[in-house]
Amino acid sequence: QSALTQPRSVSGSPGQSVTISCTGTSSDVGGYNYVSWYRQDPGKAPQLMIFDVSKRPSGVPDRFSGSKSGNTASLTISGLQAEDEADYYCFSYAGSYILLFGGGTKLTVL
Amino acid sequence: QVQLVESGGGVVQPGRSLRLSCAASGFTFSTHGMHWVRQAPGKGLEWVAVISFDGSNKYYADSVKGRFTISRDSSKNTLYLQMNSLRAEDTAVYYCAKDLAYRGVIAPFDYWGQGTLVTVSS
C-alpha cells in the first residue's frame, strides 16, 4: 500500500482560507469514512484535528473543517492565523487492518 | 488527564533487538486499542502496529511484519513494542498512540506520547 498523496507545501496570508488535499484510491480514502487529519509542530507529537472525515474533537476551533469527494479528502482552514503554521498529515483506513498516512504538507502563513 | 510516556529508545546495532515501552494513565487502558507510529528523521508519519483492547488481535505494517511484536500488560497499563532484526531504515522516533474508539483498532489516534528515538547504526 502506498502513502496517500498530499501537496508538499501550501501557503496563505492571515485571514485567508487554505485547503490541503489528500488523494488516495477507492481502497482507502474513497472506500471508507475513516479519514483523519493531524497537525504536527516541530519536535512535537501529532495532534488530532479532524476524524471520520469531518468531525472535530473538542477543543479544535471550528475554523478547521474536513470533507471528502471520491478518492480525495480535504482539510480547510479558514481565517488563517499565524499559529496555524505547522505540518499537516492525513490518514485513512485502507481495509484489512492497513492504516495509511499521507506524506505530509507544510503550511506556511505568509 | 491522559498521559502516554514512551521509553526504551537508544542506539542499537543493525540486527540487534530493542524493546520499547509506553506507560499509560488517565484513561481506562483495557478498553482501547493502542498503536505504535514512527517518524524517520525529517520524514513523515508511518503507522507501525496496533493491538486490540484485550490483546487478542494484533496487526502490523508490512515493513515490520515478522520482526516487530506489539503487546500489552493491562495490569501495568503498559504497551510494548519488541523490535528484532533491526535495520538502519527502522531509525525513527517511535510514538505510542491511543485509539479514540471504544475497543477500536483502526484509529483515529486521539492521544500521543512524546516519542522515543531509536537509532540503528553500527
PDB file of N, CA and C in Angstrom, chain B residues 7-90:
ATOM      1  N   SER B   7       9.398   4.938  26.532  1.00  0.00           N
ATOM      2  CA  SER B   7      10.768   4.784  26.990  1.00  0.00           C
ATOM      3  C   SER B   7      11.397   3.600  26.274  1.00  0.00           C
ATOM      4  N   GLY B   8      12.714   3.480  26.402  1.00  0.00           N
ATOM      5  CA  GLY B   8      13.394   2.326  25.833  1.00  0.00           C
ATOM      6  C   GLY B   8      14.180   2.593  24.566  1.00  0.00           C
ATOM      7  N   GLY B   9      14.069   3.797  24.027  1.00  0.00           N
ATOM      8  CA  GLY B   9      14.813   4.112  22.813  1.00  0.00           C
ATOM      9  C   GLY B   9      16.307   4.211  23.079  1.00  0.00           C
ATOM     10  N   GLY B  10      17.073   4.257  21.997  1.00  0.00           N
ATOM     11  CA  GLY B  10      18.512   4.376  22.133  1.00  0.00           C
ATOM     12  C   GLY B  10      19.202   3.996  20.845  1.00  0.00           C
ATOM     13  N   VAL B  11      20.512   3.824  20.930  1.00  0.00           N
ATOM     14  CA  VAL B  11      21.311   3.441  19.769  1.00  0.00           C
ATOM     15  C   VAL B  11      21.546   1.935  19.814  1.00  0.00           C
ATOM     16  N   VAL B  12      21.303   1.279  18.705  1.00  0.00           N
ATOM     17  CA  VAL B  12      21.448  -0.178  18.640  1.00  0.00           C
ATOM     18  C   VAL B  12      22.069  -0.541  17.300  1.00  0.00           C
ATOM     19  N   GLN B  13      22.837  -1.599  17.298  1.00  0.00           N
ATOM     20  CA  GLN B  13      23.485  -2.039  16.060  1.00  0.00           C
ATOM     21  C   GLN B  13      22.503  -2.770  15.156  1.00  0.00           C
ATOM     22  N   PRO B  14      22.719  -2.723  13.853  1.00  0.00           N
ATOM     23  CA  PRO B  14      21.872  -3.490  12.929  1.00  0.00           C
ATOM     24  C   PRO B  14      21.853  -4.965  13.310  1.00  0.00           C
ATOM     25  N   GLY B  15      20.656  -5.545  13.211  1.00  0.00           N
ATOM     26  CA  GLY B  15      20.498  -6.948  13.533  1.00  0.00           C
ATOM     27  C   GLY B  15      20.183  -7.222  14.986  1.00  0.00           C
ATOM     28  N   ARG B  16      20.352  -6.231  15.856  1.00  0.00           N
ATOM     29  CA  ARG B  16      20.076  -6.421  17.266  1.00  0.00           C
ATOM     30  C   ARG B  16      18.618  -6.117  17.589  1.00  0.00           C
ATOM     31  N   SER B  17      18.288  -6.238  18.884  1.00  0.00           N
ATOM     32  CA  SER B  17      16.907  -6.064  19.329  1.00  0.00           C
ATOM     33  C   SER B  17      16.783  -4.918  20.312  1.00  0.00           C
ATOM     34  N   LEU B  18      15.553  -4.441  20.457  1.00  0.00           N
ATOM     35  CA  LEU B  18      15.254  -3.378  21.413  1.00  0.00           C
ATOM     36  C   LEU B  18      13.780  -3.496  21.777  1.00  0.00           C
ATOM     37  N   ARG B  19      13.445  -3.185  23.027  1.00  0.00           N
ATOM     38  CA  ARG B  19      12.034  -3.189  23.424  1.00  0.00           C
ATOM     39  C   ARG B  19      11.641  -1.816  23.919  1.00  0.00           C
ATOM     40  N   LEU B  20      10.595  -1.280  23.312  1.00  0.00           N
ATOM     41  CA  LEU B  20      10.041  -0.005  23.731  1.00  0.00           C
ATOM     42  C   LEU B  20       8.868  -0.240  24.673  1.00  0.00           C
ATOM     43  N   SER B  21       8.666   0.699  25.584  1.00  0.00           N
ATOM     44  CA  SER B  21       7.520   0.662  26.496  1.00  0.00           C
ATOM     45  C   SER B  21       6.754   1.969  26.406  1.00  0.00           C
ATOM     46  N   CYS B  22       5.484   1.910  26.727  1.00  0.00           N
ATOM     47  CA  CYS B  22       4.633   3.096  26.754  1.00  0.00           C
ATOM     48  C   CYS B  22       3.727   2.976  27.973  1.00  0.00           C
ATOM     49  N   ALA B  23       3.978   3.807  28.983  1.00  0.00           N
ATOM     50  CA  ALA B  23       3.171   3.798  30.196  1.00  0.00           C
ATOM     51  C   ALA B  23       1.982   4.722  30.017  1.00  0.00           C
ATOM     52  N   ALA B  24       0.780   4.163  30.237  1.00  0.00           N
ATOM     53  CA  ALA B  24      -0.455   4.911  30.016  1.00  0.00           C
ATOM     54  C   ALA B  24      -1.141   5.246  31.336  1.00  0.00           C
ATOM     55  N   SER B  25      -1.766   6.395  31.380  1.00  0.00           N
ATOM     56  CA  SER B  25      -2.538   6.792  32.555  1.00  0.00           C
ATOM     57  C   SER B  25      -3.619   7.781  32.150  1.00  0.00           C
ATOM     58  N   GLY B  26      -4.610   7.942  33.021  1.00  0.00           N
ATOM     59  CA  GLY B  26      -5.650   8.930  32.773  1.00  0.00           C
ATOM     60  C   GLY B  26      -6.834   8.445  31.977  1.00  0.00           C
ATOM     61  N   PHE B  27      -6.839   7.165  31.624  1.00  0.00           N
ATOM     62  CA  PHE B  27      -7.991   6.590  30.926  1.00  0.00           C
ATOM     63  C   PHE B  27      -8.018   5.087  31.215  1.00  0.00           C
ATOM     64  N   THR B  28      -9.104   4.446  30.834  1.00  0.00           N
ATOM     65  CA  THR B  28      -9.232   3.010  31.062  1.00  0.00           C
ATOM     66  C   THR B  28      -8.482   2.276  29.969  1.00  0.00           C
ATOM     67  N   PHE B  29      -7.247   1.896  30.279  1.00  0.00           N
ATOM     68  CA  PHE B  29      -6.335   1.314  29.296  1.00  0.00           C
ATOM     69  C   PHE B  29      -6.924   0.060  28.661  1.00  0.00           C
ATOM     70  N   SER B  30      -7.640  -0.723  29.446  1.00  0.00           N
ATOM     71  CA  SER B  30      -8.108  -2.032  28.987  1.00  0.00           C
ATOM     72  C   SER B  30      -9.282  -1.971  28.024  1.00  0.00           C
ATOM     73  N   THR B  31      -9.751  -0.780  27.683  1.00  0.00           N
ATOM     74  CA  THR B  31     -10.903  -0.678  26.782  1.00  0.00           C
ATOM     75  C   THR B  31     -10.563  -0.028  25.440  1.00  0.00           C
ATOM     76  N   HIS B  32      -9.290   0.217  25.196  1.00  0.00           N
ATOM     77  CA  HIS B  32      -8.909   0.889  23.946  1.00  0.00           C
ATOM     78  C   HIS B  32      -7.762   0.179  23.242  1.00  0.00           C
ATOM     79  N   GLY B  33      -7.873   0.098  21.904  1.00  0.00           N
ATOM     80  CA  GLY B  33      -6.731  -0.341  21.137  1.00  0.00           C
ATOM     81  C   GLY B  33      -5.593   0.660  21.263  1.00  0.00           C
ATOM     82  N   MET B  34      -4.373   0.162  21.070  1.00  0.00           N
ATOM     83  CA  MET B  34      -3.200   1.015  21.188  1.00  0.00           C
ATOM     84  C   MET B  34      -2.294   0.789  19.974  1.00  0.00           C
ATOM     85  N   HIS B  35      -1.681   1.870  19.521  1.00  0.00           N
ATOM     86  CA  HIS B  35      -0.891   1.832  18.296  1.00  0.00           C
ATOM     87  C   HIS B  35       0.547   2.280  18.548  1.00  0.00           C
ATOM     88  N   TRP B  36       1.426   1.881  17.646  1.00  0.00           N
ATOM     89  CA  TRP B  36       2.757   2.471  17.510  1.00  0.00           C
ATOM     90  C   TRP B  36       2.831   3.134  16.131  1.00  0.00           C
ATOM     91  N   VAL B  37       3.329   4.349  16.111  1.00  0.00           N
ATOM     92  CA  VAL B  37       3.532   5.115  14.885  1.00  0.00           C
ATOM     93  C   VAL B  37       4.962   5.637  14.931  1.00  0.00           C
ATOM     94  N   ARG B  38       5.659   5.623  13.803  1.00  0.00           N
ATOM     95  CA  ARG B  38       7.042   6.097  13.814  1.00  0.00           C
ATOM     96  C   ARG B  38       7.250   7.196  12.779  1.00  0.00           C
ATOM     97  N   GLN B  39       8.344   7.920  12.980  1.00  0.00           N
ATOM     98  CA  GLN B  39       8.684   9.028  12.090  1.00  0.00           C
ATOM     99  C   GLN B  39      10.194   9.087  11.944  1.00  0.00           C
ATOM    100  N   ALA B  40      10.680   8.721  10.775  1.00  0.00           N
ATOM    101  CA  ALA B  40      12.113   8.809  10.492  1.00  0.00           C
ATOM    102  C   ALA B  40      12.537  10.272  10.478  1.00  0.00           C
ATOM    103  N   PRO B  41      13.786  10.553  10.769  1.00  0.00           N
ATOM    104  CA  PRO B  41      14.251  11.946  10.828  1.00  0.00           C
ATOM    105  C   PRO B  41      13.935  12.711   9.552  1.00  0.00           C
ATOM    106  N   GLY B  42      13.224  13.812   9.699  1.00  0.00           N
ATOM    107  CA  GLY B  42      12.881  14.653   8.561  1.00  0.00           C
ATOM    108  C   GLY B  42      11.836  14.093   7.627  1.00  0.00           C
ATOM    109  N   LYS B  43      11.216  12.985   8.019  1.00  0.00           N
ATOM    110  CA  LYS B  43      10.236  12.319   7.153  1.00  0.00           C
ATOM    111  C   LYS B  43       8.846  12.372   7.753  1.00  0.00           C
ATOM    112  N   GLY B  44       7.904  11.730   7.062  1.00  0.00           N
ATOM    113  CA  GLY B  44       6.517  11.721   7.507  1.00  0.00           C
ATOM    114  C   GLY B  44       6.219  10.611   8.487  1.00  0.00           C
ATOM    115  N   LEU B  45       4.953  10.545   8.865  1.00  0.00           N
ATOM    116  CA  LEU B  45       4.498   9.549   9.826  1.00  0.00           C
ATOM    117  C   LEU B  45       4.236   8.215   9.139  1.00  0.00           C
ATOM    118  N   GLU B  46       4.525   7.134   9.848  1.00  0.00           N
ATOM    119  CA  GLU B  46       4.259   5.788   9.336  1.00  0.00           C
ATOM    120  C   GLU B  46       3.637   4.966  10.454  1.00  0.00           C
ATOM    121  N   TRP B  47       2.445   4.437  10.207  1.00  0.00           N
ATOM    122  CA  TRP B  47       1.822   3.537  11.170  1.00  0.00           C
ATOM    123  C   TRP B  47       2.606   2.241  11.220  1.00  0.00           C
ATOM    124  N   VAL B  48       2.820   1.708  12.435  1.00  0.00           N
ATOM    125  CA  VAL B  48       3.643   0.519  12.614  1.00  0.00           C
ATOM    126  C   VAL B  48       2.817  -0.701  13.022  1.00  0.00           C
ATOM    127  N   ALA B  49       2.005  -0.551  14.060  1.00  0.00           N
ATOM    128  CA  ALA B  49       1.288  -1.720  14.591  1.00  0.00           C
ATOM    129  C   ALA B  49       0.156  -1.273  15.501  1.00  0.00           C
ATOM    130  N   VAL B  50      -0.804  -2.174  15.685  1.00  0.00           N
ATOM    131  CA  VAL B  50      -1.914  -1.934  16.610  1.00  0.00           C
ATOM    132  C   VAL B  50      -2.205  -3.226  17.363  1.00  0.00           C
ATOM    133  N   ILE B  51      -2.654  -3.077  18.599  1.00  0.00           N
ATOM    134  CA  ILE B  51      -3.101  -4.204  19.404  1.00  0.00           C
ATOM    135  C   ILE B  51      -4.487  -3.868  19.932  1.00  0.00           C
ATOM    136  N   SER B  52      -5.375  -4.841  19.911  1.00  0.00           N
ATOM    137  CA  SER B  52      -6.740  -4.610  20.367  1.00  0.00           C
ATOM    138  C   SER B  52      -6.794  -4.421  21.878  1.00  0.00           C
ATOM    139  N   PHE B  53      -7.960  -3.994  22.351  1.00  0.00           N
ATOM    140  CA  PHE B  53      -8.117  -3.628  23.754  1.00  0.00           C
ATOM    141  C   PHE B  53      -7.742  -4.774  24.701  1.00  0.00           C
ATOM    142  N   ASP B  54      -8.007  -6.016  24.253  1.00  0.00           N
ATOM    143  CA  ASP B  54      -7.754  -7.166  25.122  1.00  0.00           C
ATOM    144  C   ASP B  54      -6.514  -7.955  24.708  1.00  0.00           C
ATOM    145  N   GLY B  55      -5.784  -7.455  23.733  1.00  0.00           N
ATOM    146  CA  GLY B  55      -4.558  -8.118  23.297  1.00  0.00           C
ATOM    147  C   GLY B  55      -4.765  -9.291  22.368  1.00  0.00           C
ATOM    148  N   SER B  56      -6.002  -9.566  22.005  1.00  0.00           N
ATOM    149  CA  SER B  56      -6.272 -10.773  21.217  1.00  0.00           C
ATOM    150  C   SER B  56      -5.990 -10.596  19.729  1.00  0.00           C
ATOM    151  N   ASN B  57      -5.950  -9.379  19.272  1.00  0.00           N
ATOM    152  CA  ASN B  57      -5.704  -9.112  17.861  1.00  0.00           C
ATOM    153  C   ASN B  57      -4.563  -8.119  17.698  1.00  0.00           C
ATOM    154  N   LYS B  58      -3.671  -8.424  16.773  1.00  0.00           N
ATOM    155  CA  LYS B  58      -2.512  -7.586  16.505  1.00  0.00           C
ATOM    156  C   LYS B  58      -2.338  -7.473  14.993  1.00  0.00           C
ATOM    157  N   TYR B  59      -2.041  -6.278  14.539  1.00  0.00           N
ATOM    158  CA  TYR B  59      -1.863  -6.050  13.113  1.00  0.00           C
ATOM    159  C   TYR B  59      -0.618  -5.186  12.908  1.00  0.00           C
ATOM    160  N   TYR B  60       0.070  -5.439  11.783  1.00  0.00           N
ATOM    161  CA  TYR B  60       1.355  -4.801  11.554  1.00  0.00           C
ATOM    162  C   TYR B  60       1.454  -4.228  10.138  1.00  0.00           C
ATOM    163  N   ALA B  61       2.262  -3.197   9.990  1.00  0.00           N
ATOM    164  CA  ALA B  61       2.633  -2.722   8.670  1.00  0.00           C
ATOM    165  C   ALA B  61       3.549  -3.754   8.028  1.00  0.00           C
ATOM    166  N   ASP B  62       3.486  -3.852   6.703  1.00  0.00           N
ATOM    167  CA  ASP B  62       4.327  -4.835   6.006  1.00  0.00           C
ATOM    168  C   ASP B  62       5.810  -4.625   6.302  1.00  0.00           C
ATOM    169  N   SER B  63       6.206  -3.383   6.513  1.00  0.00           N
ATOM    170  CA  SER B  63       7.620  -3.064   6.708  1.00  0.00           C
ATOM    171  C   SER B  63       8.196  -3.656   7.989  1.00  0.00           C
ATOM    172  N   VAL B  64       7.349  -4.041   8.933  1.00  0.00           N
ATOM    173  CA  VAL B  64       7.856  -4.568  10.206  1.00  0.00           C
ATOM    174  C   VAL B  64       7.333  -5.977  10.512  1.00  0.00           C
ATOM    175  N   LYS B  65       6.446  -6.467   9.671  1.00  0.00           N
ATOM    176  CA  LYS B  65       5.833  -7.765   9.929  1.00  0.00           C
ATOM    177  C   LYS B  65       6.893  -8.853  10.013  1.00  0.00           C
ATOM    178  N   GLY B  66       6.809  -9.683  11.030  1.00  0.00           N
ATOM    179  CA  GLY B  66       7.770 -10.757  11.226  1.00  0.00           C
ATOM    180  C   GLY B  66       8.995 -10.354  12.024  1.00  0.00           C
ATOM    181  N   ARG B  67       9.186  -9.053  12.228  1.00  0.00           N
ATOM    182  CA  ARG B  67      10.341  -8.577  13.002  1.00  0.00           C
ATOM    183  C   ARG B  67       9.913  -7.895  14.306  1.00  0.00           C
ATOM    184  N   PHE B  68       8.779  -7.209  14.275  1.00  0.00           N
ATOM    185  CA  PHE B  68       8.303  -6.469  15.448  1.00  0.00           C
ATOM    186  C   PHE B  68       7.108  -7.203  16.062  1.00  0.00           C
ATOM    187  N   THR B  69       6.980  -7.104  17.389  1.00  0.00           N
ATOM    188  CA  THR B  69       5.838  -7.684  18.091  1.00  0.00           C
ATOM    189  C   THR B  69       5.275  -6.660  19.059  1.00  0.00           C
ATOM    190  N   ILE B  70       3.993  -6.392  18.929  1.00  0.00           N
ATOM    191  CA  ILE B  70       3.307  -5.486  19.850  1.00  0.00           C
ATOM    192  C   ILE B  70       2.633  -6.313  20.931  1.00  0.00           C
ATOM    193  N   SER B  71       2.652  -5.797  22.147  1.00  0.00           N
ATOM    194  CA  SER B  71       1.995  -6.494  23.253  1.00  0.00           C
ATOM    195  C   SER B  71       1.555  -5.461  24.282  1.00  0.00           C
ATOM    196  N   ARG B  72       0.766  -5.913  25.245  1.00  0.00           N
ATOM    197  CA  ARG B  72       0.301  -5.013  26.289  1.00  0.00           C
ATOM    198  C   ARG B  72       0.126  -5.777  27.583  1.00  0.00           C
ATOM    199  N   ASP B  73       0.253  -5.060  28.694  1.00  0.00           N
ATOM    200  CA  ASP B  73       0.029  -5.622  30.017  1.00  0.00           C
ATOM    201  C   ASP B  73      -0.949  -4.683  30.715  1.00  0.00           C
ATOM    202  N   SER B  74      -2.203  -5.087  30.750  1.00  0.00           N
ATOM    203  CA  SER B  74      -3.215  -4.211  31.340  1.00  0.00           C
ATOM    204  C   SER B  74      -3.078  -4.093  32.846  1.00  0.00           C
ATOM    205  N   SER B  75      -2.387  -5.041  33.490  1.00  0.00           N
ATOM    206  CA  SER B  75      -2.169  -4.925  34.935  1.00  0.00           C
ATOM    207  C   SER B  75      -1.182  -3.804  35.241  1.00  0.00           C
ATOM    208  N   LYS B  76      -0.371  -3.471  34.241  1.00  0.00           N
ATOM    209  CA  LYS B  76       0.620  -2.400  34.405  1.00  0.00           C
ATOM    210  C   LYS B  76       0.286  -1.171  33.557  1.00  0.00           C
ATOM    211  N   ASN B  77      -0.832  -1.220  32.844  1.00  0.00           N
ATOM    212  CA  ASN B  77      -1.202  -0.120  31.938  1.00  0.00           C
ATOM    213  C   ASN B  77      -0.040   0.257  31.016  1.00  0.00           C
ATOM    214  N   THR B  78       0.567  -0.760  30.443  1.00  0.00           N
ATOM    215  CA  THR B  78       1.759  -0.537  29.633  1.00  0.00           C
ATOM    216  C   THR B  78       1.661  -1.252  28.293  1.00  0.00           C
ATOM    217  N   LEU B  79       2.084  -0.553  27.265  1.00  0.00           N
ATOM    218  CA  LEU B  79       2.160  -1.063  25.901  1.00  0.00           C
ATOM    219  C   LEU B  79       3.630  -1.301  25.569  1.00  0.00           C
ATOM    220  N   TYR B  80       3.886  -2.333  24.765  1.00  0.00           N
ATOM    221  CA  TYR B  80       5.261  -2.656  24.405  1.00  0.00           C
ATOM    222  C   TYR B  80       5.407  -2.802  22.893  1.00  0.00           C
ATOM    223  N   LEU B  81       6.650  -2.631  22.441  1.00  0.00           N
ATOM    224  CA  LEU B  81       6.999  -2.965  21.069  1.00  0.00           C
ATOM    225  C   LEU B  81       8.363  -3.641  21.101  1.00  0.00           C
ATOM    226  N   GLN B  82       8.370  -4.939  20.834  1.00  0.00           N
ATOM    227  CA  GLN B  82       9.615  -5.690  20.748  1.00  0.00           C
ATOM    228  C   GLN B  82      10.094  -5.616  19.309  1.00  0.00           C
ATOM    229  N   MET B  83      11.275  -5.081  19.121  1.00  0.00           N
ATOM    230  CA  MET B  83      11.820  -4.879  17.777  1.00  0.00           C
ATOM    231  C   MET B  83      13.054  -5.759  17.611  1.00  0.00           C
ATOM    232  N   ASN B  84      12.969  -6.715  16.714  1.00  0.00           N
ATOM    233  CA  ASN B  84      14.082  -7.619  16.429  1.00  0.00           C
ATOM    234  C   ASN B  84      14.625  -7.371  15.034  1.00  0.00           C
ATOM    235  N   SER B  85      15.818  -7.885  14.781  1.00  0.00           N
ATOM    236  CA  SER B  85      16.444  -7.773  13.457  1.00  0.00           C
ATOM    237  C   SER B  85      16.367  -6.344  12.939  1.00  0.00           C
ATOM    238  N   LEU B  86      16.793  -5.428  13.760  1.00  0.00           N
ATOM    239  CA  LEU B  86      16.664  -4.017  13.409  1.00  0.00           C
ATOM    240  C   LEU B  86      17.540  -3.641  12.224  1.00  0.00           C
ATOM    241  N   ARG B  87      17.030  -2.726  11.429  1.00  0.00           N
ATOM    242  CA  ARG B  87      17.714  -2.244  10.221  1.00  0.00           C
ATOM    243  C   ARG B  87      17.910  -0.733  10.330  1.00  0.00           C
ATOM    244  N   ALA B  88      18.793  -0.217   9.524  1.00  0.00           N
ATOM    245  CA  ALA B  88      19.034   1.228   9.513  1.00  0.00           C
ATOM    246  C   ALA B  88      17.746   1.996   9.224  1.00  0.00           C
ATOM    247  N   GLU B  89      16.905   1.426   8.375  1.00  0.00           N
ATOM    248  CA  GLU B  89      15.666   2.117   7.994  1.00  0.00           C
ATOM    249  C   GLU B  89      14.617   2.113   9.107  1.00  0.00           C
ATOM    250  N   ASP B  90      14.896   1.437  10.201  1.00  0.00           N
ATOM    251  CA  ASP B  90      13.992   1.489  11.361  1.00  0.00           C
ATOM    252  C   ASP B  90      14.307   2.696  12.254  1.00  0.00           C
TER     253      ASP B  90
END
